[in-house]
Coordinates of C-alpha atoms in Angstrom, one line a residue:
X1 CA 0.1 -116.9 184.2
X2 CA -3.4 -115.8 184.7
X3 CA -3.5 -113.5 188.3
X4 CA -5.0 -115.3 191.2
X5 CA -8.6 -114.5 191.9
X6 CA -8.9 -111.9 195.2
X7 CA -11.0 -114.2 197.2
X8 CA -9.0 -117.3 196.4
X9 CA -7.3 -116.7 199.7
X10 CA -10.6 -116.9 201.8
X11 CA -12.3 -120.3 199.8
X12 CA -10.6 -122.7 202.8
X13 CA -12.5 -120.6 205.2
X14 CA -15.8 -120.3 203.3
X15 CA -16.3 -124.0 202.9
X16 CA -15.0 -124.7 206.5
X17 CA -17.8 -122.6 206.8
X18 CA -20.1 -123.7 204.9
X19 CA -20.0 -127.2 205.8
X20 CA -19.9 -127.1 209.4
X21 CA -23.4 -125.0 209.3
X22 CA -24.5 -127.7 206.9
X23 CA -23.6 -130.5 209.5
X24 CA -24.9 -129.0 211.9
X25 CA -28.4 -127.9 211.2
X26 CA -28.5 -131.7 209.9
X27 CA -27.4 -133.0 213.2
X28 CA -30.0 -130.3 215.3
X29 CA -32.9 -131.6 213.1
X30 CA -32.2 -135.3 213.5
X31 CA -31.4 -134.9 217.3
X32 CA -35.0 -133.0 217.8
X33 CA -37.1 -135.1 215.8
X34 CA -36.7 -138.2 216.9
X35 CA -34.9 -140.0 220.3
X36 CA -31.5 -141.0 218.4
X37 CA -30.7 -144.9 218.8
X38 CA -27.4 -145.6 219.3
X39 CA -26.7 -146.0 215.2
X40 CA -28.1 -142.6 214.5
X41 CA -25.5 -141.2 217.6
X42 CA -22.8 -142.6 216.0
X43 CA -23.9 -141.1 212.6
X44 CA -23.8 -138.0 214.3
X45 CA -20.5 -138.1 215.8
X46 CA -19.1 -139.5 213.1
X47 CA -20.4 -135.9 210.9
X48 CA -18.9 -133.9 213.9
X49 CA -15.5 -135.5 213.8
X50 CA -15.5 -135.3 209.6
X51 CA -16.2 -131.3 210.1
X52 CA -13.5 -131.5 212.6
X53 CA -11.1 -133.4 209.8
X54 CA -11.9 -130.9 207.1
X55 CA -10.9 -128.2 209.3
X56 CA -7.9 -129.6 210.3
X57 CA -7.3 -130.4 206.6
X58 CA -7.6 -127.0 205.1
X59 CA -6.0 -125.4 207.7
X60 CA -3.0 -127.5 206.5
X61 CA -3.7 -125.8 203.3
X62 CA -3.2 -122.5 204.8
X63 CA 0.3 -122.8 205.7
X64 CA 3.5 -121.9 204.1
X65 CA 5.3 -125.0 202.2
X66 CA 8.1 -124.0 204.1
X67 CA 5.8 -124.1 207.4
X68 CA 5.2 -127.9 207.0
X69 CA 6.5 -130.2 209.1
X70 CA 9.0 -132.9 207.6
X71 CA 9.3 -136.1 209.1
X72 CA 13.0 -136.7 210.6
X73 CA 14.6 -138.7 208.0
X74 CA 15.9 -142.2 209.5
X75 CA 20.0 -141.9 210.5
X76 CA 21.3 -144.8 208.0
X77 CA 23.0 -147.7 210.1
X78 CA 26.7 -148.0 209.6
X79 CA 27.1 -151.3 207.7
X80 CA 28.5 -154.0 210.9
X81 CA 32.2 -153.9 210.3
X82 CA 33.5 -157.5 210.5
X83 CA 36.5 -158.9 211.9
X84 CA 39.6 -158.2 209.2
X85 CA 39.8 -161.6 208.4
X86 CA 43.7 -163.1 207.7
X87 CA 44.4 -160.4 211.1
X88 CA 48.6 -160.1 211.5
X89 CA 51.1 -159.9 213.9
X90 CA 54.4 -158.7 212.8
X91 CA 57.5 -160.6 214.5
X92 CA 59.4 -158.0 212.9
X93 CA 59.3 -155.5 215.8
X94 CA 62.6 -153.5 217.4
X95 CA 60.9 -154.5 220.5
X96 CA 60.2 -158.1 220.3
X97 CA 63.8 -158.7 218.8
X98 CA 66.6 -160.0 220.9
X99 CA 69.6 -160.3 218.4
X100 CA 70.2 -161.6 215.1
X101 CA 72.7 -164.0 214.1
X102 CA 73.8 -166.7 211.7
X103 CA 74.1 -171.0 211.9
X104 CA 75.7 -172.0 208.9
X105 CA 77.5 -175.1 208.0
X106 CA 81.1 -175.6 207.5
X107 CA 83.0 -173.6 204.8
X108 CA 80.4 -171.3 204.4
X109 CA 80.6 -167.4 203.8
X110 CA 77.3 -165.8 204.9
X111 CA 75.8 -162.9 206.9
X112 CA 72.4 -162.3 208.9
X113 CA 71.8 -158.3 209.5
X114 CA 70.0 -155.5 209.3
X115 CA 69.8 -153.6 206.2
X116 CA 67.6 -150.3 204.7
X117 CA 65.2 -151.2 201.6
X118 CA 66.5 -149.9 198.0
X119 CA 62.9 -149.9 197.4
X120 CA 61.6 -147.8 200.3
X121 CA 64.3 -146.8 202.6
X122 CA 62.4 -149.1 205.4
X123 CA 64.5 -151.6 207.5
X124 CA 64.4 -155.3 206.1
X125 CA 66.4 -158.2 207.3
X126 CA 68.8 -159.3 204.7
X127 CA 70.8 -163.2 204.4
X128 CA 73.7 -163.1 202.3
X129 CA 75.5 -166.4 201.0
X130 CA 78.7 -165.3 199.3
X131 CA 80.2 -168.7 199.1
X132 CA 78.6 -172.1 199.7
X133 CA 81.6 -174.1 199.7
X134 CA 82.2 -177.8 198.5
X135 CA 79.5 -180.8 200.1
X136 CA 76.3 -182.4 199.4
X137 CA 73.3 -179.8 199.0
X138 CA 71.6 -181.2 202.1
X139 CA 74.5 -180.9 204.3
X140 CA 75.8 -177.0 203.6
X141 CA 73.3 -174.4 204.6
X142 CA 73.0 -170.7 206.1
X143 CA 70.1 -170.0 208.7
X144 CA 69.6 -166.3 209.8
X145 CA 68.2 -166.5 213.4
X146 CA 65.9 -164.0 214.5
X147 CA 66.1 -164.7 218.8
X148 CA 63.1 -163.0 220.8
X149 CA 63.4 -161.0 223.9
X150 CA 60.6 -163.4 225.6
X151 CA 59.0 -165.9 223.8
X152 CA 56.2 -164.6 221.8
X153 CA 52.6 -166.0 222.6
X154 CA 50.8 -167.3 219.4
X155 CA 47.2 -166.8 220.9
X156 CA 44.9 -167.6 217.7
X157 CA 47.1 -167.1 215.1
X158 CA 47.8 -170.5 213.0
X159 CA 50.4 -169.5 210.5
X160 CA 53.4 -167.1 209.5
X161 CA 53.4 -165.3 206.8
X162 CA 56.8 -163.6 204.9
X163 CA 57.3 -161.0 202.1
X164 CA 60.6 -161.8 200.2
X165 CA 62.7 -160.3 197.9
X166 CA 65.6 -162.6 196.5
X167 CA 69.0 -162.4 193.6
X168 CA 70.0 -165.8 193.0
X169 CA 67.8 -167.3 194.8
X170 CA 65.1 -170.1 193.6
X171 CA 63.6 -171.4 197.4
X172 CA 64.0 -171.1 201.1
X173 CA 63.3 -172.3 204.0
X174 CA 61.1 -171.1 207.0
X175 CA 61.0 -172.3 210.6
X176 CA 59.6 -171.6 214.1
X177 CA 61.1 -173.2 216.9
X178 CA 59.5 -173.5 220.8
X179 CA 61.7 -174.3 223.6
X180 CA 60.6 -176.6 226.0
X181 CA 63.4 -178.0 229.1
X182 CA 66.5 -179.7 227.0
X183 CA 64.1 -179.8 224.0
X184 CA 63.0 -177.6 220.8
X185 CA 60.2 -178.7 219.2
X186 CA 60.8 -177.3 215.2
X187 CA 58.0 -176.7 213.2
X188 CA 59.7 -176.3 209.6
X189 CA 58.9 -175.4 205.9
X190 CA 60.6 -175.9 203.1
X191 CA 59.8 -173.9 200.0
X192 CA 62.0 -175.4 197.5
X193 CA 61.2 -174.3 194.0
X194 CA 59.5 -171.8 192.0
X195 CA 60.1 -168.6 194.0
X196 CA 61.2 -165.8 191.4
X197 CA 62.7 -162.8 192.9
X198 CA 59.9 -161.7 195.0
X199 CA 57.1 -163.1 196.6
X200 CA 54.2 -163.1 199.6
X201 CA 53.6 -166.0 201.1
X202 CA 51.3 -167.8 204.0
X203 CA 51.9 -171.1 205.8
X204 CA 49.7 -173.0 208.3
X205 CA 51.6 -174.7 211.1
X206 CA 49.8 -177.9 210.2
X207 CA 51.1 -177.7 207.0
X208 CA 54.8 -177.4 208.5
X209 CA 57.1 -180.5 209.3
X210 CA 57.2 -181.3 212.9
X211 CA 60.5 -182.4 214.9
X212 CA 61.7 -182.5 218.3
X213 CA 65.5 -181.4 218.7
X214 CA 67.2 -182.9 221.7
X215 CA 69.9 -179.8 222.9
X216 CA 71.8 -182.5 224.8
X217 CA 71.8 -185.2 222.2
X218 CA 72.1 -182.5 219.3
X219 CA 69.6 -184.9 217.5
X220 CA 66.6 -184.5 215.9
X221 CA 63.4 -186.2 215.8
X222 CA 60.7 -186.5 213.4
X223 CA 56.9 -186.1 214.7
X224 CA 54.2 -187.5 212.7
X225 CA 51.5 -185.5 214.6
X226 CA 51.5 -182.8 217.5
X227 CA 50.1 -179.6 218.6
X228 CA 50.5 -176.4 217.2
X229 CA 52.9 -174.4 219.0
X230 CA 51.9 -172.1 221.8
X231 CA 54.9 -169.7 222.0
X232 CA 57.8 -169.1 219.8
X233 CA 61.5 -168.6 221.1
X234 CA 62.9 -168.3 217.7
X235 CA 62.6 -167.7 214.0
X236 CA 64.8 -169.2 211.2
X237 CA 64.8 -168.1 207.7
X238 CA 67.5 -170.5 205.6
X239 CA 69.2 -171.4 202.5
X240 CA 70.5 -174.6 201.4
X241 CA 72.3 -175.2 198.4
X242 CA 69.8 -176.6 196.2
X243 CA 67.6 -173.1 197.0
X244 CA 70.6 -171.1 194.8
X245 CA 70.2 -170.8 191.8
X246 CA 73.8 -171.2 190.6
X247 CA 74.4 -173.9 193.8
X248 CA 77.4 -171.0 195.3
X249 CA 75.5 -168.0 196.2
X250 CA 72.8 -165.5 196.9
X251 CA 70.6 -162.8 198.3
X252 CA 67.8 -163.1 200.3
X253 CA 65.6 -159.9 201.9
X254 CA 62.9 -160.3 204.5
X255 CA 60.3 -158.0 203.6
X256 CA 57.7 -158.3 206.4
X257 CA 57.0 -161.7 208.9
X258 CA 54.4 -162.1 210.9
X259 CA 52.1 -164.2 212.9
X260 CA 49.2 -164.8 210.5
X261 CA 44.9 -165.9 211.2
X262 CA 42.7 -167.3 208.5
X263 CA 39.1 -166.1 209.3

């Protein structure tokens, strides 16, 4: 590299110099010579504020790279997180649980409890049908109940969604059932074929079956339309006969259930 001449260091000062003495002998002149109308004052100005520019400038030029003053980068905005959508409420919980138990029709062998995961060790709710016993396949059933503490308040949520692991087992049934006086008001899905030993699934309430169950009549009721429920006293996961595979008996684990949005 060829070595830097000894006066380069001093050129910004020299033609700071030499222009402002330029400038101003040209400004001197003009301002003696002749009364200035207002264009030729501006002209003037306008050369003292361009000698005031190039000094500014080479002074710049003067100082350090490191010396210069770097505009502060913009912070870069977070990207505006938006609501989860399909937001969850698991009805799983130790504390929303009251008991669980077992409806089941006559000369059937079943049981509705609480049993670890072979997967994960985690706690999963398990129905066991270990004999179905002789009837139609409408008529003989096992239902494990899942009975609140309180009823639980459905706020926004329009569905339930259930992870399921099953032996033996081809459907099931789900169901959510609201008290109301003498009355329960059902809202029930059936899921009758094509579940293979595991599966997730999601169900609107307006996609569910609607009846009324009278508790003093012990009838039901079919409803063609009605609301969606506002609480829920009571969770029902079944199996019929025609869910089994072999028609006699089977496994059923409840993975995760939960209250379930569709944003």
């Amino acid at each position: 590299m060829m070595p830097v001449p000894p006066a380069y260091k001093y050129a910004p000062v020299i033609l700071v110099v030499t222009v402002s003495a330029v400038v101003y002998w040209i400004a001197s002149s003009v301002e003696k010579d002749m009364p200035a109308p207002s264009s030729v004052g501006r002209i003037i100005d306008e050369a003292k504020r361009a000698v005031g520019d190039v000094k500014q400038a080479l002074e710049k030029t003067r100082r350090p790279s490191s010396a210069k003053k770097r505009k502060p980068r913009k912070a870069i905005s977070e990207p505006a997180q938006n609501p989860i959508a399909g937001e969850s409420f698991s009805l799983l919980d130790d504390g929303l649980i009251s008991r669980l138990r077992i409806i089941k029709s006559s000369g059937v062998v079943a049981v509705f409890n609480s049993v670890e995961s072979a997967d994960d060790k985690k706690p999963v709710l398990k129905l066991s049908i270990k004999e179905m016993g002789a009837g139609k396949n409408d008529e003989r059933f096992a239902s494990g109940v899942i009975d609140f503490i309180k009823p639980v308040r459905v706020r926004n949520f329009r569905g339930i969604s259930i992870t399921l692991k099953g032996r033996g087992v081809k459907g099931f049934g789900l169901a959510a059932l609201s008290k109301k006086g003498p009355l329960f008001f059902r809202w029930d899905f059936a899921y009758n074929s094509g579940f293979h030993e595991r599966g997730a699934y999601s169900f609107q309430f307006n996609s569910f079956d609607l009846w009324e169950y009278n508790t003093i009549t012990r009838k039901y009721t079919r409803m063609e339309k009605g609301p969606l429920p506002e609480k829920i006293d009571q969770i029902q996961v079944y199996l019929k006969a025609g869910h089994l595979a072999n028609q006699n008996s089977g496994e059923l684990w409840i993975q995760s259930l939960a209250l379930q949005d569709y944003k």
